[in-house]
Coordinates of C-alpha atoms and ligand atoms in Angstrom, one line a residue:
X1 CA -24.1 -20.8 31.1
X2 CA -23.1 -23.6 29.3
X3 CA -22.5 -24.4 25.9
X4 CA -25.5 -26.7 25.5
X5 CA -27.3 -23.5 26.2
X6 CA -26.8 -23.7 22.4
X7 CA -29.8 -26.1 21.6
X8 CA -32.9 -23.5 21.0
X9 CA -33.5 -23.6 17.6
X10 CA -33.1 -19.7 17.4
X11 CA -29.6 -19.5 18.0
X12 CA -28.7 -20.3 14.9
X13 CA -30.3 -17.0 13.9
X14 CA -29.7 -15.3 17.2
X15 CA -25.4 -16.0 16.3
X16 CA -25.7 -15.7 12.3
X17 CA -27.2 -12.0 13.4
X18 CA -24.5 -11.5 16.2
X19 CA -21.6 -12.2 13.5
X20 CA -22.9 -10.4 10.8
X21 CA -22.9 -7.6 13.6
X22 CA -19.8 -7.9 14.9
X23 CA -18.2 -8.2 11.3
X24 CA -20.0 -4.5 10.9
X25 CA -19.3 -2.8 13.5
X26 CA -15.6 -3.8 12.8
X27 CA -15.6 -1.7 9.9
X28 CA -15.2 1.2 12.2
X29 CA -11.4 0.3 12.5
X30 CA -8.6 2.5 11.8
X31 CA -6.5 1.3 8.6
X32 CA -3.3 2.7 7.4
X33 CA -4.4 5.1 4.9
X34 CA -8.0 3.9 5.5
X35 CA -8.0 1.0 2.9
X36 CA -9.8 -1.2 5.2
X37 CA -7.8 -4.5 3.9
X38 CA -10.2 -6.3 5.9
X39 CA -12.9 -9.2 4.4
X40 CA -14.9 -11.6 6.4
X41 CA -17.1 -14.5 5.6
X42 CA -19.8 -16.1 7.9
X43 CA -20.2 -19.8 7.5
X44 CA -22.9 -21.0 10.6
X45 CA -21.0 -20.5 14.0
X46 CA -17.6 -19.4 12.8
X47 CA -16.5 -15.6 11.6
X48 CA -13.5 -15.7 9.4
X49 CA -11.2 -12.7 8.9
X50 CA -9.1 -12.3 5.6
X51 CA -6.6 -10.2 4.3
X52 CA -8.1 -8.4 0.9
X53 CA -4.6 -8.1 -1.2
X54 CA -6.9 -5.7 -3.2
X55 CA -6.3 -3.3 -0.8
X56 CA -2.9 -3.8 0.5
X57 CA -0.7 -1.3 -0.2
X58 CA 2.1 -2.5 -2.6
X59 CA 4.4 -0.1 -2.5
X60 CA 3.9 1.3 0.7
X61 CA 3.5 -2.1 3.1
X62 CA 5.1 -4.9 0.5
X63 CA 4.9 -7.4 3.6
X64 CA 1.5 -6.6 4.6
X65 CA 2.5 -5.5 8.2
X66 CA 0.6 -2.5 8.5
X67 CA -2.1 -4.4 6.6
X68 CA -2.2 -6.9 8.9
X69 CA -1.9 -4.9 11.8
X70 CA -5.0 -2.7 10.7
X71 CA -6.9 -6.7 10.8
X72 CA -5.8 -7.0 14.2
X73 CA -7.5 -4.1 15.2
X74 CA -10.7 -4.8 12.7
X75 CA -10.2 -8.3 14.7
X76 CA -10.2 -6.8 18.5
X77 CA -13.5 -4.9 16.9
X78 CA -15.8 -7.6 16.6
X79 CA -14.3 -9.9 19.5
X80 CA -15.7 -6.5 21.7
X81 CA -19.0 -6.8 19.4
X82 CA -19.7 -10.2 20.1
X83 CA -18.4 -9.9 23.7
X84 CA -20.1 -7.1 24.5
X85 CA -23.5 -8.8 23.8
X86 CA -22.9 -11.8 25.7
X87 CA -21.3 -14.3 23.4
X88 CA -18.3 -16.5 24.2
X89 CA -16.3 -17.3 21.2
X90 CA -13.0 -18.9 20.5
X91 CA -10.3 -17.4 18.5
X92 CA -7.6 -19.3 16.6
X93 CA -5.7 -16.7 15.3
X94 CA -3.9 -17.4 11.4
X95 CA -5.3 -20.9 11.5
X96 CA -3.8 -22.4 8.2
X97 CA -0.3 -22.4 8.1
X98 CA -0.8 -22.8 4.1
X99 CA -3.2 -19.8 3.7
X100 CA -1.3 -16.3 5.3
X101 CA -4.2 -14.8 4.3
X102 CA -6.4 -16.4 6.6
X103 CA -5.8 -14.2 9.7
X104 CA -8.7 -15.3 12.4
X105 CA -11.4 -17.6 12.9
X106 CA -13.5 -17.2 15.6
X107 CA -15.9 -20.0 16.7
X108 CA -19.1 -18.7 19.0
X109 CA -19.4 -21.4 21.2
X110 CA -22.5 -20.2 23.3
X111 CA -23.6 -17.7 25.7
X112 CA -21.7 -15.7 28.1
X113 CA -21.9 -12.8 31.0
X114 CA -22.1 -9.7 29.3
X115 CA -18.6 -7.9 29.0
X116 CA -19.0 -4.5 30.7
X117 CA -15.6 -3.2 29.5
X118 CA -16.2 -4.3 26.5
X119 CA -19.8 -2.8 26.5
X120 CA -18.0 0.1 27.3
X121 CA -15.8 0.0 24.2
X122 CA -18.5 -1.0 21.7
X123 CA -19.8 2.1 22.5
X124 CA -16.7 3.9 22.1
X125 CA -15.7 2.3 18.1
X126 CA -18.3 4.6 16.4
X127 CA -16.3 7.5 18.5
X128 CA -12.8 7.2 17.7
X129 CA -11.1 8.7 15.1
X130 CA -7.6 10.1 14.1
X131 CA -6.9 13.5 14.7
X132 CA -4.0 14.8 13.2
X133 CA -4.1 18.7 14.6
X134 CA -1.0 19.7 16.7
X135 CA -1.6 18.9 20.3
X136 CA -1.9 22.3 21.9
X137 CA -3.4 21.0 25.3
X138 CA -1.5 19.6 29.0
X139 CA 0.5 16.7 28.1
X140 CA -1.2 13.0 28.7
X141 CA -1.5 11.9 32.6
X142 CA 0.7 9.4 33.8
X143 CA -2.8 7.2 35.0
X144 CA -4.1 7.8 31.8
X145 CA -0.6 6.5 30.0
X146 CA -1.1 3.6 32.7
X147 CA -4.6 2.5 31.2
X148 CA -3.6 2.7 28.0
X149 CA -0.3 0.5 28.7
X150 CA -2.2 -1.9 30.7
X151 CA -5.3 -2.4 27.5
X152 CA -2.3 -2.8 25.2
X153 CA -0.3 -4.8 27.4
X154 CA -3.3 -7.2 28.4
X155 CA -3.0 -7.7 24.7
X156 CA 0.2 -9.7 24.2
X157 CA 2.2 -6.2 22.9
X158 CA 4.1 -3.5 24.9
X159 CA 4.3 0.0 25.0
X160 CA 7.3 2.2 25.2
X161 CA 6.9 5.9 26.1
X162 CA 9.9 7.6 24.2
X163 CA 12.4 10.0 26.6
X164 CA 12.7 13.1 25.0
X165 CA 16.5 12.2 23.3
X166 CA 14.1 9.3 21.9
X167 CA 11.2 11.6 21.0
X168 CA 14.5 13.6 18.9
X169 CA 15.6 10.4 17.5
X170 CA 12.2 9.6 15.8
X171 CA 11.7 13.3 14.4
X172 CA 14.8 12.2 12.3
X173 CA 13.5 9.1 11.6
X174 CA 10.1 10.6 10.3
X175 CA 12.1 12.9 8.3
X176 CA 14.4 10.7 6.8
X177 CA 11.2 8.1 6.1
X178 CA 9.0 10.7 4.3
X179 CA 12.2 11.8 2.5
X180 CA 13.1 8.4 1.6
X181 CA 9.0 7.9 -0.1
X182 CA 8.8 11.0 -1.6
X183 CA 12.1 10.4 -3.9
X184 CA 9.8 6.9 -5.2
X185 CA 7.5 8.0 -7.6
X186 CA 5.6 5.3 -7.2
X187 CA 4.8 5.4 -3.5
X188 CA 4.0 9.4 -4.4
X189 CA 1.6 7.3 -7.1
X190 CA -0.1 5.4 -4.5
X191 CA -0.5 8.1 -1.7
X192 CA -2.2 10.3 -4.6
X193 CA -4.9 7.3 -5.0
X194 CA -5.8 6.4 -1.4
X195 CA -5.6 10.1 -0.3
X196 CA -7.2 13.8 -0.4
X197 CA -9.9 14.9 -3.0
X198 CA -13.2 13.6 -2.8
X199 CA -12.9 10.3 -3.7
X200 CA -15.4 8.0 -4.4
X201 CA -15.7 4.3 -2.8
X202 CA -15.6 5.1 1.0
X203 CA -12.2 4.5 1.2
X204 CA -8.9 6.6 1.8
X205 CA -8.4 9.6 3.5
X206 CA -10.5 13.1 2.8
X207 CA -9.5 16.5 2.7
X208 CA -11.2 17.2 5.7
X209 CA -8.8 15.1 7.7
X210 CA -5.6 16.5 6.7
X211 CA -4.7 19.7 7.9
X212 CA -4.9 23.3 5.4
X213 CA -1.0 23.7 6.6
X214 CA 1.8 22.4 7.9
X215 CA 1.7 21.7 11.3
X216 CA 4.5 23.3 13.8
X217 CA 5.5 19.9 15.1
X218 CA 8.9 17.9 16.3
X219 CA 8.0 15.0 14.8
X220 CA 6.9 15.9 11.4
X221 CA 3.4 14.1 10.8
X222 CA 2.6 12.2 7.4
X223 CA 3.1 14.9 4.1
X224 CA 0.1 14.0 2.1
X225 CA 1.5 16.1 -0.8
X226 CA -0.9 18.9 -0.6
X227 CA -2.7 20.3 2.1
X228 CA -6.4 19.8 2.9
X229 CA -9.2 21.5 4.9
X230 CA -8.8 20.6 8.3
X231 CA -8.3 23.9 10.3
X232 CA -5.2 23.5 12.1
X233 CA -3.8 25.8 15.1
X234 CA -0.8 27.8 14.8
X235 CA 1.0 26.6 17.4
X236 CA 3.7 24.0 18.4
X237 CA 2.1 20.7 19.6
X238 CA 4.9 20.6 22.2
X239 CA 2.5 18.8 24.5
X240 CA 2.5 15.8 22.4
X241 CA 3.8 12.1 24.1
X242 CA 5.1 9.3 21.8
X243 CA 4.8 5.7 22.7
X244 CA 6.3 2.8 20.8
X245 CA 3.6 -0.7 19.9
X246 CA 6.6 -3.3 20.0
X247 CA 7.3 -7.1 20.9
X248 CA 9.4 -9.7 21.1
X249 CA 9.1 -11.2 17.5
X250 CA 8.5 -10.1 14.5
X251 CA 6.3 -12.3 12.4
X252 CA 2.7 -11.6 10.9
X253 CA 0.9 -13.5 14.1
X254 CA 3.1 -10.3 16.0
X255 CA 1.6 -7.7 13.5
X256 CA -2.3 -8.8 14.2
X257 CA -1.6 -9.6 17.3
X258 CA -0.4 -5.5 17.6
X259 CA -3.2 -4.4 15.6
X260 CA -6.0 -6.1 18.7
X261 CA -3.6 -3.8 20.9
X262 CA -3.8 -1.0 19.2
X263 CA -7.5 -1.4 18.9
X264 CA -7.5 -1.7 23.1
X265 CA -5.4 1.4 23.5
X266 CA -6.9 3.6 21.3
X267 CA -10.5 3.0 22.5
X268 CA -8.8 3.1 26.0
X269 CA -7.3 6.5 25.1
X270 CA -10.8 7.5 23.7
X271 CA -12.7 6.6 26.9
X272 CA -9.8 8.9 29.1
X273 CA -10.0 12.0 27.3
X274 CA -6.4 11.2 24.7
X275 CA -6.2 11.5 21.2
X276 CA -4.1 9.0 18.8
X277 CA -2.4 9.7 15.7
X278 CA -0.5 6.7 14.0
X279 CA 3.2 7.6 12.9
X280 CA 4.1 4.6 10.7
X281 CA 6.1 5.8 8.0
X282 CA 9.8 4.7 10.1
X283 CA 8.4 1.8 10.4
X284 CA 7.4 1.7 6.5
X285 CA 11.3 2.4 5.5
X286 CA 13.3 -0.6 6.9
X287 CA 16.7 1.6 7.2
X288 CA 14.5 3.5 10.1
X289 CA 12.7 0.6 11.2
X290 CA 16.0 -0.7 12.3
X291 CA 16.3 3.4 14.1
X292 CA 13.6 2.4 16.2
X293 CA 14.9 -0.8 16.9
X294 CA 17.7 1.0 18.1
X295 CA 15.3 2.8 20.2
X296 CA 14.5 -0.2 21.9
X297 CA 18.2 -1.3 23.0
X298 CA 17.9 -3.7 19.9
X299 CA 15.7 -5.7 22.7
X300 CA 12.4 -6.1 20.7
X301 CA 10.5 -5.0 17.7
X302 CA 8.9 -1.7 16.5
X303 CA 5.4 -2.1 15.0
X304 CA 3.8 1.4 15.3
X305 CA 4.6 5.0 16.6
X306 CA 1.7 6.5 18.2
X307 CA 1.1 10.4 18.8
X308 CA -1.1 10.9 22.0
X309 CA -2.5 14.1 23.2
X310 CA -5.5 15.3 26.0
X311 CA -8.2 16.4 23.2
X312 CA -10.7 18.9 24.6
X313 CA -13.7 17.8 25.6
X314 CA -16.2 20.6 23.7
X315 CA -14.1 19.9 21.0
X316 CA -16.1 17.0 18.7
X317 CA -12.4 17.0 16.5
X318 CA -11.8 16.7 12.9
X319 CA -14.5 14.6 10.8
X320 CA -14.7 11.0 10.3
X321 CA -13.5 9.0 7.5
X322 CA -15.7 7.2 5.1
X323 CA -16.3 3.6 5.2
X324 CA -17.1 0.9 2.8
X325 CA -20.5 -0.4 2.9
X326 CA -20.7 -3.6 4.9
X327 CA -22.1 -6.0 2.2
X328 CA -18.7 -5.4 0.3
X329 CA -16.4 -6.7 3.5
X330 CA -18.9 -9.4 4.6
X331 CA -19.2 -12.7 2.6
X332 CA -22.4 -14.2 3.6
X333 CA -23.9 -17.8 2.6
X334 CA -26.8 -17.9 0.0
X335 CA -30.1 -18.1 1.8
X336 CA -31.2 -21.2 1.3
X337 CA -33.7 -21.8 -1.7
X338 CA -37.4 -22.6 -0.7
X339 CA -39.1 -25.2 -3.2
Ligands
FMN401 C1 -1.5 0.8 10.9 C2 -1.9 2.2 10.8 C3 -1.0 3.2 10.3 C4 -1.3 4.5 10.2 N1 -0.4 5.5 9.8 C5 -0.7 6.8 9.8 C6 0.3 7.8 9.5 O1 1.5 7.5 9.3 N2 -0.1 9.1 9.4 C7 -1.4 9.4 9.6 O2 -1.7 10.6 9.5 N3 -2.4 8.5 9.9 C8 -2.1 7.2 10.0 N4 -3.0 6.3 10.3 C9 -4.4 6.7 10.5 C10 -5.3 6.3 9.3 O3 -5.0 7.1 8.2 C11 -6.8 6.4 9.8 O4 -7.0 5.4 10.7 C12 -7.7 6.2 8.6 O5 -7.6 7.2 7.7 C13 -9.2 6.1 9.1 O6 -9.5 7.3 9.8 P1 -10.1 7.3 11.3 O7 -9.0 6.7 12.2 O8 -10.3 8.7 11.6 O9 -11.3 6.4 11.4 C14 -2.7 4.9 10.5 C15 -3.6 4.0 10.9 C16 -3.2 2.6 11.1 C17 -4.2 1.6 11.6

């Protein structure tokens, strides 16, 4: 269809409803730390996504990266909202150079097939979630790596699966990151805010996502500074598989651009049976940033460490995380006034 199949009066209504949609149901996205940086703002056809410096972390991300990359995925979200209910848009991604901030606009410009894949993974954001229990299950499939390669690869970002001398090199790397933020009082400051306890605000991370002990892992898994209530298993998560999210560059369009790939290769992962945990802290510390450079041959960049496991399928897995409501992530234009 065309896009002068944008002439009935109602799709003004029909697309103000479809973005104000889309704009929720990207809310389900994963965030580092679960600050949901995230603000949009609905003017007619277009959807705008900001970054809200309210809830960047300072200390933790000074650069934004992880901030931004957690837009990207908010970002990948609603483009599978809109196309999953037959809307084409176009996206200009960080369209003012004068205004970093300003991460995407996406213009509907009328009425498309429906997306069945992405049907499929609209149906799949309420599912996802972290789970940070070791992996006690067979290692990940090498079809089911392939998918998730191919959705993050489809999105402009690659993915590395780490050898096992690798796998070695980022347990020291994880080590030497949490090591190198728990001697800063103030990142210890900022993890206590966004995490455990029962928070109010639907933001951060619960208690009853973060395990009651410490796990038995290689790669040691974020230290929240206390345990929580998640019921972990006393085993060794030997089973686990470690990809690398990397690129060519290393710029903030690279960072949202990894974010819509992580988006694709978690709910791909979701959809196959494999469970995601995000290791970002050596990419937090730039000394073991540059480690995982290393990684790499020096060849590209490392955005994001991810943990991926089989996840048993009786198993509905650790609880979700809260959310904010959507009225205070979507900016909306004042009905109009009626004489
Ligand atoms: C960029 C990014 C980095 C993250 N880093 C970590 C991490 O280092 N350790 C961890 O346990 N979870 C990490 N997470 C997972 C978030 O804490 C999680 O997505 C958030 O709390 C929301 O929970 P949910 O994924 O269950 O919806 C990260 C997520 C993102 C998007």
């Amino acid at each position: 269809m065309s896009n002068d199949a944008l002439t009935h009066p109602t799709d003004g209504l029909a697309i103000g409803h479809a973005l104000t949609e889309a704009a929720t149901i990207a809310g389900y996205a994963p965030s580092i730390h679960n600050t949901q940086p995230w603000r949009w703002r609905i003017t007619g056809h277009l959807l705008d996504l900001f970054t809200d410096r309210s809830r960047v972390l300072a200390v933790t991300d000074p650069d934004a990266r992880l901030a931004t990359l957690s837009c990207g995925v908010a970002l990948h979200h609603a483009r599978m909202a809109l196309a999953a209910q037959g809307w084409q848009v176009t996206i200009t991604r960080l369209p003012k150079p004068t205004d970093p901030d300003h991460l995407a606009r996406l213009h509907v410009d009328g009425r498309a097939p429906v997306d069945l894949p992405a049907a499929l993974h609209l149906r799949t954001i309420p599912l996802r979630h972290t789970d940070r229990r070791p992996i006690t299950g067979a290692p990940v499939g090498p079809q089911e790596l392939q998918a998730i390669a191919a959705a993050v690869e489809a999105e402009d970002t690659w993915l590395h699966t780490l050898t096992p001398g690798q796998v070695l090199e980022l347990a020291s790397a994880a080590d030497h990151a949490q090591r190198t933020e728990t001697d800063d009082t103030s990142w210890l400051d900022e993890l206590a805010y966004w995490t455990g306890g029962t928070r109010p605000g639907g933001t951060g991370i619960p208690d009853a996502a973060i395990p009651d002990r410490a796990a038995r892992t290689t790669v040691p898994g974020r230290d929240f500074g206390h345990h929580g209530d998640l019921p972990i298993s006393a085993e060794h998560d030997k089973a686990a598989v470690y990809v690398m999210l990397h690129g060519r560059t290393d710029e903030p369009s690279d960072w949202l651009r990894a974010g819509e790939a992580l988006s694709a290769g978690w709910l791909t992962a979701t959809e196959h049976g494999v469970s995601v945990l995000p290791h970002s802290a050596p990419i937090e510390v730039v000394s073991t940033r540059q480690a995982m450079r290393v990684v790499l041959s020096s060849t590209g960049y490392p955005y994001l460490l991810l943990r991926l496991g089989t996840i048993d399928p009786a198993d509905a897995g650790p609880p979700y995380a809260p959310r904010l409501p959507a009225d205070q992530i979507i900016e909306q234009p004042e009905p109009t006034q009626t004489p």
